[in-house]
Each structure stands twice: as C-alpha cells, then as structure tokens.
XYZ file of C-alpha atoms in Angstrom:
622
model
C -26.842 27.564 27.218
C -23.573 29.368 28.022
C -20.602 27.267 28.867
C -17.136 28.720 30.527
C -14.304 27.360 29.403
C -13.655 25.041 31.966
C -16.610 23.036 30.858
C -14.145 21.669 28.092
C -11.029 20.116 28.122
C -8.552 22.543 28.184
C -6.615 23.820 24.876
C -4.038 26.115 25.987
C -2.039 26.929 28.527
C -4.352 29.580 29.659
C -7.299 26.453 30.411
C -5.017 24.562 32.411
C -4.087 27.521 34.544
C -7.967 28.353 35.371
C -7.750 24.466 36.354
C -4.705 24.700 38.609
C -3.012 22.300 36.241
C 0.829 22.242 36.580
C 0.699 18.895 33.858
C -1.337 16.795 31.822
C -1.255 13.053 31.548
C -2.581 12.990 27.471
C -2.009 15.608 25.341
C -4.215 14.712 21.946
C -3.594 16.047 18.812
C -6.516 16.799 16.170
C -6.786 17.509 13.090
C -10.464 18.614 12.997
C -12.029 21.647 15.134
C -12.373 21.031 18.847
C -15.934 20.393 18.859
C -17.174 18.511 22.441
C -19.645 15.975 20.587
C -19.979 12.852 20.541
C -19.484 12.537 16.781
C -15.943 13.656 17.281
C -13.564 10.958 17.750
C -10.675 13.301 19.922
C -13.613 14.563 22.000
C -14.353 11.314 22.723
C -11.565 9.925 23.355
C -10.878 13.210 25.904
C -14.149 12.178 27.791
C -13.399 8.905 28.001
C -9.557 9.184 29.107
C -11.013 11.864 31.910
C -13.687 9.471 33.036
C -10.766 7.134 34.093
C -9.312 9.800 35.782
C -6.838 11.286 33.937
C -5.975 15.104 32.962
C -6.691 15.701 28.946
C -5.782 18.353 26.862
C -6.436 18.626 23.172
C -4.362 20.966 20.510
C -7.192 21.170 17.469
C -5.566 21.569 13.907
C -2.147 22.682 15.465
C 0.001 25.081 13.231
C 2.687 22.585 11.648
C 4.809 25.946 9.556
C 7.569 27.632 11.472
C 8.591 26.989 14.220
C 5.813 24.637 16.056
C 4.432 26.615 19.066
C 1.750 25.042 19.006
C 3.166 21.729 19.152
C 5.277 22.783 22.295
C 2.811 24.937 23.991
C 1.463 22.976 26.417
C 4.634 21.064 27.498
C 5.116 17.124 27.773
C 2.736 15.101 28.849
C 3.224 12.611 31.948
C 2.160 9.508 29.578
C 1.873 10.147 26.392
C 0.572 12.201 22.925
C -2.403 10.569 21.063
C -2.968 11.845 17.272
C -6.728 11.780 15.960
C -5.972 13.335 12.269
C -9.988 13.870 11.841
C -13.050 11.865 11.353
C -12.707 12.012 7.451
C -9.494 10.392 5.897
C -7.715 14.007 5.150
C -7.022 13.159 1.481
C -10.828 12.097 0.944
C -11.286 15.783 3.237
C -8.768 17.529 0.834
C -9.472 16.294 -2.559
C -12.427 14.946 -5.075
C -12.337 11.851 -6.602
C -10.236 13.941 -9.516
C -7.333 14.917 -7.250
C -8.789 18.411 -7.292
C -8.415 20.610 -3.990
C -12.048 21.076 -2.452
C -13.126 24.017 -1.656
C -14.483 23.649 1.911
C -13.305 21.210 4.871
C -16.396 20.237 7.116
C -14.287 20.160 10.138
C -12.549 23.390 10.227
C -13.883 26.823 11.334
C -15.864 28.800 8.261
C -15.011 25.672 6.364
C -11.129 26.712 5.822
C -9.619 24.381 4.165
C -5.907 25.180 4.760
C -5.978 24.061 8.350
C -4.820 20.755 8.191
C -1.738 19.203 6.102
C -1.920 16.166 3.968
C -1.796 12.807 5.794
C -1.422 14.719 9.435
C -0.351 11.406 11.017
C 2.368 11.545 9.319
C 3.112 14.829 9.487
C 2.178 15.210 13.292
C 4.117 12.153 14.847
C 7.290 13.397 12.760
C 6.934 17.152 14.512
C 6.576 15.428 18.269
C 9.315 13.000 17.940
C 11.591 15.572 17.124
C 10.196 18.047 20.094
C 10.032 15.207 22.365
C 12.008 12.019 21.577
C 11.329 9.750 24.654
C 7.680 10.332 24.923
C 5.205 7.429 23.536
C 2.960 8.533 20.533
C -0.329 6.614 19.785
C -2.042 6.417 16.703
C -6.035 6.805 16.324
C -8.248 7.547 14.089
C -9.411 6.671 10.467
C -6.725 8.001 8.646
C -4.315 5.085 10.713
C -6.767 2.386 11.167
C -6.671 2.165 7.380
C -3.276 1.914 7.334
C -2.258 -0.125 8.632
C -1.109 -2.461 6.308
C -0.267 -2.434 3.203
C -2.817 -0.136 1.403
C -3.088 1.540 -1.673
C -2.789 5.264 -2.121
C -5.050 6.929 -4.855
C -3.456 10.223 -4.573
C 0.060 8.796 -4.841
C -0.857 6.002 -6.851
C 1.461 3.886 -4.935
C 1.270 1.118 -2.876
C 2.065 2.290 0.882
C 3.905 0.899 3.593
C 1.970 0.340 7.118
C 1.845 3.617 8.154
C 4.182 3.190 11.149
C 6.969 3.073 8.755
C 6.163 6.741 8.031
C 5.076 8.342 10.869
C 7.552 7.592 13.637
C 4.732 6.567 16.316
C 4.765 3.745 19.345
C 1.542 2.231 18.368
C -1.657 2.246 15.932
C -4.945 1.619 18.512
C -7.041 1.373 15.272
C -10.906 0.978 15.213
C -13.109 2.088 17.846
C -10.454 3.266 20.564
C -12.386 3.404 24.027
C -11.112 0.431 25.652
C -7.742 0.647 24.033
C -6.856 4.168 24.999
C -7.763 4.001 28.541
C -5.818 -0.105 28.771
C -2.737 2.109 27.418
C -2.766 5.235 30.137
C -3.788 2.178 32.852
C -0.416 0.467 31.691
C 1.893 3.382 31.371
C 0.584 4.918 34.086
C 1.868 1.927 36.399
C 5.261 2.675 34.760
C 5.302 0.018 31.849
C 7.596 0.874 29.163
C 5.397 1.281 25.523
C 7.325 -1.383 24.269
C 5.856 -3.882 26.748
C 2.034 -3.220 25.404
C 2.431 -5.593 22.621
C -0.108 -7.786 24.015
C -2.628 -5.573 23.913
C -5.813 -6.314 21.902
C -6.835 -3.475 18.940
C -2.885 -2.434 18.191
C -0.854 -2.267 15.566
C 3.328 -2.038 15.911
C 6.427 -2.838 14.000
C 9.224 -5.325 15.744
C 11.650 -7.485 15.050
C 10.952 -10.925 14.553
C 12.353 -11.625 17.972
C 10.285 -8.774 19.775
C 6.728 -10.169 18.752
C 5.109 -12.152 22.077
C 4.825 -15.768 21.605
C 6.752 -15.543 18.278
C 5.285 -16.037 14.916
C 3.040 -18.860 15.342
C 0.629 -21.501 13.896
C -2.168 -19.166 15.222
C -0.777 -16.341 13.088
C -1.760 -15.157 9.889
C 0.892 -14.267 7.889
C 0.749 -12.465 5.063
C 2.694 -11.598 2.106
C 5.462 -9.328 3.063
C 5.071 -5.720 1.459
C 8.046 -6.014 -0.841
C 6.070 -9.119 -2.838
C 3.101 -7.268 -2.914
C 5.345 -4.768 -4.505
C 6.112 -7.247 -7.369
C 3.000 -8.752 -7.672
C -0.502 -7.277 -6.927
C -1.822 -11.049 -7.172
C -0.672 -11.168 -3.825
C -2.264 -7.803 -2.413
C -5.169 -9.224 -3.338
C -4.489 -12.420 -1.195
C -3.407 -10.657 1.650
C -6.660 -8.464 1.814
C -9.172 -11.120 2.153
C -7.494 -12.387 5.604
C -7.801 -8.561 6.633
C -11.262 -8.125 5.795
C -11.907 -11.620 7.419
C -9.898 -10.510 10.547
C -11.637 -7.213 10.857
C -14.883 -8.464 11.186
C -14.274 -11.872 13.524
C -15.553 -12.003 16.950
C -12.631 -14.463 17.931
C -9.927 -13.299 14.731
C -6.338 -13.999 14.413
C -2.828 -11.864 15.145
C -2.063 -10.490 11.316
C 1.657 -10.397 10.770
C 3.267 -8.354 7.244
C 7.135 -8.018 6.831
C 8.337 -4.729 6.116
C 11.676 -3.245 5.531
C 12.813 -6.441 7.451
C 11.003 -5.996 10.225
C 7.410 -7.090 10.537
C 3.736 -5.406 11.272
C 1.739 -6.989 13.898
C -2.005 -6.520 14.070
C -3.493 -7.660 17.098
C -6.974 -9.487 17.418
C -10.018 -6.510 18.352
C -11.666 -6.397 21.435
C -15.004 -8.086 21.309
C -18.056 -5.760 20.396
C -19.071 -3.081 23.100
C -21.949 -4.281 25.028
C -24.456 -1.705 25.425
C -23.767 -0.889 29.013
C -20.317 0.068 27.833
C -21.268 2.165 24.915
C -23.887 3.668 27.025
C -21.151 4.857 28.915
C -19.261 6.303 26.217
C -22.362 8.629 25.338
C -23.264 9.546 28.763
C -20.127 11.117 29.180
C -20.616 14.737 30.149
C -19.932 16.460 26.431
C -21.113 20.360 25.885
C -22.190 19.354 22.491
C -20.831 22.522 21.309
C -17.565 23.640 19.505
C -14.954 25.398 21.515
C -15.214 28.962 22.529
C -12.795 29.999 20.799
C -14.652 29.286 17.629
C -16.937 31.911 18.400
C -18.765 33.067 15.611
C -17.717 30.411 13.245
C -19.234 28.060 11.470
C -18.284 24.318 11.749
C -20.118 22.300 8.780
C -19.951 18.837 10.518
C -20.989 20.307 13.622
C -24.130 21.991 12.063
C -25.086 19.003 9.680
C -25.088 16.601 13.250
C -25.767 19.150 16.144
C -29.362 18.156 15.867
C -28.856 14.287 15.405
C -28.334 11.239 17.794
C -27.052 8.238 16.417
C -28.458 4.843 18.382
C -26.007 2.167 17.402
C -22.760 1.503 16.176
C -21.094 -1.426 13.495
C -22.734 -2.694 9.880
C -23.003 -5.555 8.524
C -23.781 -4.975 5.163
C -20.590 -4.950 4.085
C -20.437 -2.956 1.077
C -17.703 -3.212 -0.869
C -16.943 -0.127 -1.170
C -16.848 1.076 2.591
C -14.762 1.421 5.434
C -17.127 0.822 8.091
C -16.737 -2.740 8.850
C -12.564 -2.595 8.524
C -13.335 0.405 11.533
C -16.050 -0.347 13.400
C -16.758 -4.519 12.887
C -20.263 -5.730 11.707
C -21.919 -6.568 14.711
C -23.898 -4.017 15.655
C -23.795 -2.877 19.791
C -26.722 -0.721 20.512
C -27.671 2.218 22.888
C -30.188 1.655 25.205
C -33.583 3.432 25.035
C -33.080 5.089 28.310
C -29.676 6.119 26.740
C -31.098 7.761 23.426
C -33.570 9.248 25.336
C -31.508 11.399 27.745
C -29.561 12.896 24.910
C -32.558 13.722 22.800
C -33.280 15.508 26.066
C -29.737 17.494 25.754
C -30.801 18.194 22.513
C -34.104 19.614 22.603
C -32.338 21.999 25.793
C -30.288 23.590 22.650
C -31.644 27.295 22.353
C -31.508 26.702 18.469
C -33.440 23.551 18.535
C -37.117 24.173 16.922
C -38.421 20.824 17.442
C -36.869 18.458 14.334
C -34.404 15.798 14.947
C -32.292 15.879 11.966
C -31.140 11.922 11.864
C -31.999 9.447 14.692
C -29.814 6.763 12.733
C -26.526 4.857 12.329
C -23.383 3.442 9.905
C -26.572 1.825 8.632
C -30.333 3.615 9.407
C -32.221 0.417 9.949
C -29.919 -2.155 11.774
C -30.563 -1.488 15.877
C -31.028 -4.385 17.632
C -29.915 -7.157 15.125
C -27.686 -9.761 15.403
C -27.498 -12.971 14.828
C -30.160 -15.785 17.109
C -27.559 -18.191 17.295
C -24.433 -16.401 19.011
C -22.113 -19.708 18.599
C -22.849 -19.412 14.691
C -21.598 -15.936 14.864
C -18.395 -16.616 16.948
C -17.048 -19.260 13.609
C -18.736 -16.328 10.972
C -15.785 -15.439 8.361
C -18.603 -14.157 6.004
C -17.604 -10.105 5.700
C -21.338 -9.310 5.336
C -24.502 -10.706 7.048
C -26.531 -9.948 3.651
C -24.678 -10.617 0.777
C -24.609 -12.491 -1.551
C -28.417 -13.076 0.590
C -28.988 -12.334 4.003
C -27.993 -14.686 6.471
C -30.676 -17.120 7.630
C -29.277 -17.157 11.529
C -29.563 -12.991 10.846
C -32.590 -11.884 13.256
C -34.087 -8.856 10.934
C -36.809 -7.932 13.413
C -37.335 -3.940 13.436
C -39.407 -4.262 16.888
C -36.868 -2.552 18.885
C -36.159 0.299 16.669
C -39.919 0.915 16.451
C -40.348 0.730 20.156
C -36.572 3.500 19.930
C -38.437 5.815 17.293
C -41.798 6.034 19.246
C -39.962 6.710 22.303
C -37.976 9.880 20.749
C -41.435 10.574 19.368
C -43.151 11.542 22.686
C -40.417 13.493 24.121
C -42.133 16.679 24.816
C -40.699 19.509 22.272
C -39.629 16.739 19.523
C -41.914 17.485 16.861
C -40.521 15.196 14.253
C -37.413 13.003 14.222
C -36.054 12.623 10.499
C -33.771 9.298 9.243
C -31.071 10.812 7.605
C -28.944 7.942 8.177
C -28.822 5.295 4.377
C -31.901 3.116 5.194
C -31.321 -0.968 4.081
C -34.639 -1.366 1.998
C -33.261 -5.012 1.637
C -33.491 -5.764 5.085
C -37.897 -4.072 5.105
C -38.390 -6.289 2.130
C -37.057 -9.306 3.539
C -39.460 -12.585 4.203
C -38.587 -14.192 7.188
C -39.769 -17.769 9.015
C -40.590 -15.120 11.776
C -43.892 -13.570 11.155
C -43.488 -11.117 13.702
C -39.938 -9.721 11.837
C -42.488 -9.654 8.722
C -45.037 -7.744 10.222
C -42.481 -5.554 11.965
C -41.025 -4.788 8.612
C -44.059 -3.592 7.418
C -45.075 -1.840 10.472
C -41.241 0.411 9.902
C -41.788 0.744 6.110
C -45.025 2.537 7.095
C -43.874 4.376 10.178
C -41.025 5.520 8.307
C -42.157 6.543 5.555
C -45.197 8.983 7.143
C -43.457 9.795 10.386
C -39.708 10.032 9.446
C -38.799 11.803 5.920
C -38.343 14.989 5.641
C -40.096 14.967 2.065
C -37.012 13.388 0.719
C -35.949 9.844 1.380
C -32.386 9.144 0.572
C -31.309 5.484 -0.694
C -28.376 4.086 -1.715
C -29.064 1.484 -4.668
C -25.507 2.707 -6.229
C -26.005 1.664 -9.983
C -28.562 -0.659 -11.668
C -26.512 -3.264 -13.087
C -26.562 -6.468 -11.106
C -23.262 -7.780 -12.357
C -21.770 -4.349 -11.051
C -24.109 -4.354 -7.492
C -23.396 -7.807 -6.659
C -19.437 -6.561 -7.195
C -20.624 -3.591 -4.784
C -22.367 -6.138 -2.447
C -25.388 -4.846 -2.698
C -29.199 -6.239 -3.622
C -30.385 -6.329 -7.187
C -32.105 -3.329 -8.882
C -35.126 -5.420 -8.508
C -35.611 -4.608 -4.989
C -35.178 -1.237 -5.241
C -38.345 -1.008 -8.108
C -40.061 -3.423 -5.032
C -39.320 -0.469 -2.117
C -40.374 2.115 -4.672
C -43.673 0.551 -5.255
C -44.290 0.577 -1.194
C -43.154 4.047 -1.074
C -45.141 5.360 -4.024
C -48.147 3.565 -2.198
C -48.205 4.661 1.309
C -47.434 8.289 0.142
C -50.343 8.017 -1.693
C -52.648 6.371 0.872
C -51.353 9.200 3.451
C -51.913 11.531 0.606
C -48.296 12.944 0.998
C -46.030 14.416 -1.622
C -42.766 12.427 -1.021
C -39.582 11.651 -3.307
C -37.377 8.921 -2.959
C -33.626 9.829 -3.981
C -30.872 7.594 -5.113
C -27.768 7.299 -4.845
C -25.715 6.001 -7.484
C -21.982 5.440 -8.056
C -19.760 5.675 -11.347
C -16.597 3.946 -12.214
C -16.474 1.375 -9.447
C -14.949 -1.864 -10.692
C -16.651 -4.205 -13.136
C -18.567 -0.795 -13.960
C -18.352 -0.258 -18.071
C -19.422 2.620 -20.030
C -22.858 0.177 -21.302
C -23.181 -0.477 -17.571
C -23.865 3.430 -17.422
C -25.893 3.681 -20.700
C -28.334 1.412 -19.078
C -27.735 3.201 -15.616
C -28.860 6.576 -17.841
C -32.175 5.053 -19.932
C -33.733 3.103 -16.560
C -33.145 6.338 -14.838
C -34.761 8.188 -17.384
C -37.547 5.870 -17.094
C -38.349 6.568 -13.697
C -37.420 10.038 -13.993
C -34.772 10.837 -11.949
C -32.705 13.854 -12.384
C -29.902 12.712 -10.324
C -28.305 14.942 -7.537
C -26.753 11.961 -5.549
C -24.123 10.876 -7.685
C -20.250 10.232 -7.276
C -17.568 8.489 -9.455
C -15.688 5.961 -7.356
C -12.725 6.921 -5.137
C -10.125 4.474 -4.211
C -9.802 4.270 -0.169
C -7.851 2.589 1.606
C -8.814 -0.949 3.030
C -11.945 -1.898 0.642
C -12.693 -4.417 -1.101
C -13.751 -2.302 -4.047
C -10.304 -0.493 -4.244
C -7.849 -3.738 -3.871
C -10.116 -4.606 -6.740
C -9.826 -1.272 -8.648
C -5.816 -1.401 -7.663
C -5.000 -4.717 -8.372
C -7.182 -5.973 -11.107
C -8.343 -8.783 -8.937
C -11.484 -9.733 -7.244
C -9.661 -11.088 -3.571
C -12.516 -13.798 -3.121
C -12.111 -15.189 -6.885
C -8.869 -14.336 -7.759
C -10.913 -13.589 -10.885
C -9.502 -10.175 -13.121
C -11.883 -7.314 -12.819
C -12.069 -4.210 -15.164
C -12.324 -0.760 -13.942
C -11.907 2.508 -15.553
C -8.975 4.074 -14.707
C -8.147 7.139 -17.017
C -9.607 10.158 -16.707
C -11.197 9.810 -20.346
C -13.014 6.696 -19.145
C -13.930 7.930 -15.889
C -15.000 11.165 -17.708
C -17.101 8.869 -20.019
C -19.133 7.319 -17.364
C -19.966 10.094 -14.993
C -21.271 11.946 -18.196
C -24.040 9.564 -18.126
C -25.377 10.636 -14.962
C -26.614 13.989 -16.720
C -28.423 12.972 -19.797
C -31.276 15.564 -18.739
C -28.941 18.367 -18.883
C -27.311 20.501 -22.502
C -24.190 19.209 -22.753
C -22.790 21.859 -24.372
C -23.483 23.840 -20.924
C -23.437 21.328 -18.118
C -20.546 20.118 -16.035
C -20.038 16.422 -16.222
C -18.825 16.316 -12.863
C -20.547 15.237 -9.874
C -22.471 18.113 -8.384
C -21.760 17.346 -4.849
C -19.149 19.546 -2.610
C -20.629 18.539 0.780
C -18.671 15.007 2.358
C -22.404 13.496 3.357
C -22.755 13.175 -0.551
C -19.546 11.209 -1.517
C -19.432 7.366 -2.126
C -15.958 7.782 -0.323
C -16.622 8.983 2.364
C -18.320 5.831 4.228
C -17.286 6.729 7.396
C -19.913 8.067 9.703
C -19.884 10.913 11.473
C -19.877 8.095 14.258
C -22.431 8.132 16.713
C -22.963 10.010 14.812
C -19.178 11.171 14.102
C -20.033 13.772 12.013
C -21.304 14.658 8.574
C -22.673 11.310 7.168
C -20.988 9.650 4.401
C -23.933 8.117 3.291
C -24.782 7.289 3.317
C -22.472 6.111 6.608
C -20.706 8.064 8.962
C -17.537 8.597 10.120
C -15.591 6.529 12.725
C -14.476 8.503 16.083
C -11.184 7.957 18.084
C -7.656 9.108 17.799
C-alpha cells in the first residue's frame, strides 16, 4: 500500500506546508529512524499527542555537527520539544559489551551507525537550550528513564549524576509516557508555566529544597545523596533497592536524591494501563511503515518486527539483569482480542506479508492475562518479581486467555502460522497450581506451542546452569530447564517434528566464576549444544545485576558479591562458551552482532518496540 506523505507526521518544513501548518505545538526529537510503528516509542508518542489534538512534528536522528539546521528547521514549537534518544540505550546501540564500536545500528537507515551521537539526551537538550532558551524540554525514553538517578556508567566507568544535571531539560516523563505526555501539553497548553508540573505523576526534576510540593516529607523516600554514594558504594547499593521497590509498586512513594545541593524528585507512576487505554494506544492510526524518505533503505528493527504484534505490556519476572520492570512495571496490562485481531488484519494487508507472523509475544512470551487473584495483595506487593525466589501463590498462572489470543490470530484468513519469538517463561508451563484448570491450561500451551508456534527453533533463556549464579540472576534452577526439555523432546517426537530448543546463556554476570563456566561448558556438552545464543554481561543502568557488578554488593543482603571485571577474566569465561570450536582458530567472543541477541539489551522492541532483546523488547516513548 502506497502512503503520501501526509499520512505521517510531518518532518520538514516541506510536510507542514502540504498541511497548511504555520506552527506546531510538539516538536519531538529522535534518535532512531522515523518509522510510524507501534514499536517506536517517538511514533507513538506522535500518535498519541495528535489523538488529543495537537499538531506533531518529529526531526529523526537530527544532524548535531555544524551549524544545527536541523535543529532549527522547523521553528519553535507553541509548547514544547520532547527528546526520544531511541528504543535501545545508545551506548548498548553503539558498543559491545567490550567497549568496541558495532558495526550496524538497528534503527538507522542501511544500518549506519554514525547517525546518532553518544548519550543524545544529553547532547540534544544542550543544542535546543542554546537555540531556544525559554522553551520547555521533556525527557522520554530509555536512555532517561534509566537515569534518572544515580546510575552507573559502564562506558565511563563512573558513577553518574541524574541525568538532568547533564542535559539541561525541564523534566524526565520516564517509563511508559502516554498519559504523561498528553497531562503535560493539557497543562501547558492552558498556559501553566513547566515549573508548576511538579505534581505530576511519572516525572522526574531537580529543585531546591524549597521548590518540591508538600516539602520533603514522612511519605518520602529519601535516599542517599549522590555525593555519599560517591564515597561509599555501600550506600548505592541501599539506595537501589527503594528504586527497584518504587518502580514496581502500584501505590509507591515520591523518591528524593540530593545533588549538587539541590535535590532529584521522582514522582510516584501512574497506575498500570487498563486495557481500554492501551487499546487505544495501538489503535491509533500508524502506517506501519518507515518514512518516505527512507526509500530504498533498509531499517533492521523495522524488518525484524514489521511482521510481529506484541499483545501485552509489563513483566514480572524480574530478572536481575533487565530493565523491563524499572520501564515498564510488572503488572502486566493486556490488549484485547478484538484489539490484536484488527492489527493482525493491518498486517496480513502488507504486500510483503506471505502468511507467517513473525512473534505474537511480549517483554515476556507467555504472561497475557496474569495477575494476581487477590488485587488488595498486590496493592501492599514490594516483592520486585512475582516468581522469584518461587512464584507467588496469589499469582494466577492460567494460560486460558492466551490460548483463546493464539487461536484467534490462527483463523484469520491469510495467517498461515504465527511464530513466538518473544523469551517464553518455561517456569511459569511447568508450574503446579491448586487450580487444575491453570494445570491443564499449561499443558494444553506447552503442546499448542510447541506444534503450532516454532519456527523449528525455540529460543529460551535459562542464562547459565549454576543455581548459585541463576538464583543471583532471578531465574529458576537448571532443573527446570532439563524438565521443559523433556516435554519438548516428547511432543516433537509424538508430532514426529524435527525441532531444536536454543538457549540462551550469559557470561560474567555477578557471582559468575570461571568453575561456574567449566560446568556451564561440560553440561552443555552433554546435551550437545553448540551455543549461538551467548553474551558476556553488560552493565546497564538501573539493574539489579549491575549495582551488584558496580558495587560489590548484593542490595537485598548487603552481602559482597564477586564478578569478573578485567578483561582477562571476562576473556576467561566467555572462552568457555566455545569448547566445540579449535581454539587456535576461533574467536572467543560472542558471535552475536544483531541487538535481539544481547543479554543487555532487555528492552523490548515494545509492543513490540522493536528488535527484541530477548529475549525482551524495548520500551517506547520519548
């Protein structure tokens, strides 16, 4: 299908002519590829901010050399700039877990990977304040969600300010930014000064003591200033338990850090989107396609998803090692069937579509429609995850609805097969529950999965074999993972198919040791597996697993942890992912240059947001 240019949200100042635009209202800055999909958080954010009636534009991957044209092109807006750096952290987008440059980035046209500059918050905010000083700039995205506190840089190997003190911005709307963005236009547009939103749920500013509302309170959390966690990473560690709590509260506290004498405020989330309201989001009338302009071009994210739908959005498995929860919560808010339905519709319309849905998943493959019987149990919950250290007994694990989602997809005329490409929670099939019905339903998805849903290769995430190291990881034991293979192995051969199941596993991740990976290597071998899914632990901000790696500390013991943190030991254990190749002529390194294949990136091509991390996807919004 052809679309004119006006079916987008205009990009120069050529669009808003053939709209009879004299002004826009938001001008939003990205720094991925203008691609009008759901799994791109500045799209999404456009579509929702026009669906409250207000005129978008959006500068993709603006130009930041010379003299910024393309920062000044299209003029002030009437209420303010919003910067959505990209749905991958940039320095996860720009470099490997060694520091070296990669050679592709997903999000940019042909894959260039010059297109966007380190930390674009940063460097974006700094170009507008100095084009236009008295315009509000907002914060989105997953780059400044994760910042904002305190957080530890792997590429700087520094501890980092909130990243307001760096990029000279009004406000942070971190997480999912629907409600927030539109709550801010609403306000400004009625003439409210930016400084007068510091009520506002989901935000993030700096202020003086005397500027917060209400004051620093009983009901506040605060934490450590910056400058002690400077002197003492004990206290990191302290301080990052209350955020992980915090992020993933249905009724959390205001989180308050000093900095540079002033202090960063972190206001309370919205509640979960109920499904009407993410229905909403979805329905929103995206091409699906990238811009015109990119013509020609080829947009890795955009092909690795154009084919997908993803059904829900949240996890609550709360790996340790992923920034899903700290971005999106862990209750899960689902799509409605009818929903789903009408954009598998849009997607088998696609003149390239030949009848395979590539992923009909999630941040999690497996988790539509749970949640937790007893609500009131859920609104006192601190507990980060729902299934770990085991799952939750108030946890309602029934797969009934997501059957009832995948055979509806099934019969849509033209859908020949819908894959899972989404990381599937084995944990949660082989789970006995009081409820017989969740049990049979289990084993009703474990079969319909397995013969209706993989694409010859089913892709699971049991991340290393140790259980001292998983249960750091917060995930099940090994064990289970033998107990899924056995069902798998089983139905493939009653259905006389010729499946593989394909692990993921991680190196280097705290309380990992080089005899942690021997053992990795010879059960491996056992089973053999010549792995392909393999990565060696990146730091990222706001994890558990990387306050852990930074400071030494576990933040729920207080207990020291060791992790390998020289290149010679990190060397050491990633070699041991390759006994079955010559090591005199094999690379030790992971083999992996796509982002769906790297432990780091946990962010989901949301909704999906673009090329899966998982494993997970990446978070959308600016």
């Amino acid at each position: 299908m052809e679309y004119r240019l006006t079916d987008f949200l205009p990009t120069t100042k050529k669009e808003l002519d053939l709209r009879g635009w004299t002004e826009v209202d938001v001008i939003l800055f990205s720094g991925d590829a203008y691609v009008d999909h759901p799994s791109f958080g500045a799209a999404v954010i456009g579509r929702v901010l026009e669906s409250a009636g207000y005129k978008v534009a959006i500068v993709p991957q603006p130009d930041w050399h010379g003299d910024y044209r393309d920062f000044k092109k299209l003029g002030r807006p009437r209420l303010f700039f919003g910067i959505s750096p990209g749905c991958m952290d940039s320095m996860v987008n720009k470099y490997t877990a060694n520091r070296r440059l990669r050679s592709e980035d997903a999000y940019s046209p042909d894959g260039r990977h010059d297109m966007r500059p380190e930390y674009p918050t940063i460097v974006y905010s700094r170009i507008l304040r100095e084009l236009f000083p008295d315009v509000p700039i907002v914060l989105g995205g997953i780059e400044a969600s994760l910042r904002r506190l305190s957080h530890y840089d792997y590429w700087q190997d520094t501890l980092r300010r909130c990243i307001l003190c760096d990029a000279p911005a009004d406000l942070i709307s971190y997480g999912m930014g629907e409600k927030t963005i539109v709550e801010i236009a609403r306000r400004l547009d009625e003439g409210q000064p930016i400084s007068s939103l510091h009520d506002l749920p989901q935000i993030v500013y700096l202020a003086d003591k005397a500027e917060i509302p209400d004051g620093i309170n009983e009901h506040d959390i605060v934490l450590h200033s910056h400058e002690e966690c400077l002197r003492d990473k004990r206290k990191q560690a302290e301080n990052f338990r209350h955020i992980e709590e915090q992020s993933n509260m249905i009724h959390a506290q205001r989180l308050i850090q000093g900095v540079d004498g002033r202090y960063a405020v972190v206001n309370p989330p919205y509640p979960p989107m109920t499904t009407e309201e993410l229905d909403a989001s979805f329905d929103l009338p995206y091409t699906r396609q990238p811009h015109p302009k990119y013509k020609g071009k080829r947009i890795p994210a955009y092909e690795m998803i154009k084919h997908s739908v993803n059904i829900h959005r949240g996890c609550f498995g709360g790996c340790a090692f992923c920034t899903i929860s700290a971005h999106q919560g862990k209750f899960i808010a689902c799509r409605s069937k009818e929903s789903i339905l009408k954009e598998v519709k849009q997607v088998v319309q696609m003149p390239d579509f030949k009848g395979y849905l590539s992923d009909l998943g999630g941040p999690s493959a497996n988790m539509y429609g749970m949640k937790g019987r007893n609500h009131k149990a859920c609104e006192k919950c601190k507990r980060p995850s729902c299934i770990h250290p085991q799952i939750c007994p108030n946890l309602d694990t029934n797969h009934s609805a997501l059957l009832e989602v995948y055979r509806a997809v099934d019969a849509v005329p033209d859908v020949k097969k819908s894959f899972i490409g989404s990381g599937v929670r084995y944990d949660l099939i082989l789970h006995h529950s009081k409820d017989e019905a969740s049990n049979q339903a289990a084993k009703e998805y474990a079969h319909e999965l397995i013969t209706r849903h993989v694409s010859g290769r089913l892709k699971v995430a049991p991340e290393h074999t140790s259980d001292k190291v998983l249960y750091l990881m917060r995930k099940p034991s090994f064990q289970q993972f033998y107990d899924f293979k056995r069902i798998f192995d089983r139905i493939n051969k009653e259905e006389h198919l010729n499946q593989q199941i394909i692990p993921y596993f991680i190196s280097s991740h705290p309380g990992c040791t080089e005899q942690d990976m021997a053992q990795l290597a010879e059960i491996t071998k056992q089973l053999n597996f010549h792995l392909e899914q393999v990565q060696d632990f990146t730091p990222t901000p706001m994890t558990v697993s990387t306050e852990t790696w930074y400071t030494g500390y576990d933040p729920y013991t207080m207990e020291k942890v060791y992790s390998a943190h020289s290149p010679k030991e990190k060397l050491a254990q990633r070699q041991y992912f390759f006994w079955y190749k010559d090591p005199q002529t094999s690379d030790p390194r992971p083999q992996t240059s796509n982002p769906r294949h790297h432990a780091d990136y946990r962010t989901k091509p949301h909704r999906e947001e673009s090329p899966k991390k998982k494993r997970g996807r990446h978070p959308h919004h600016p």
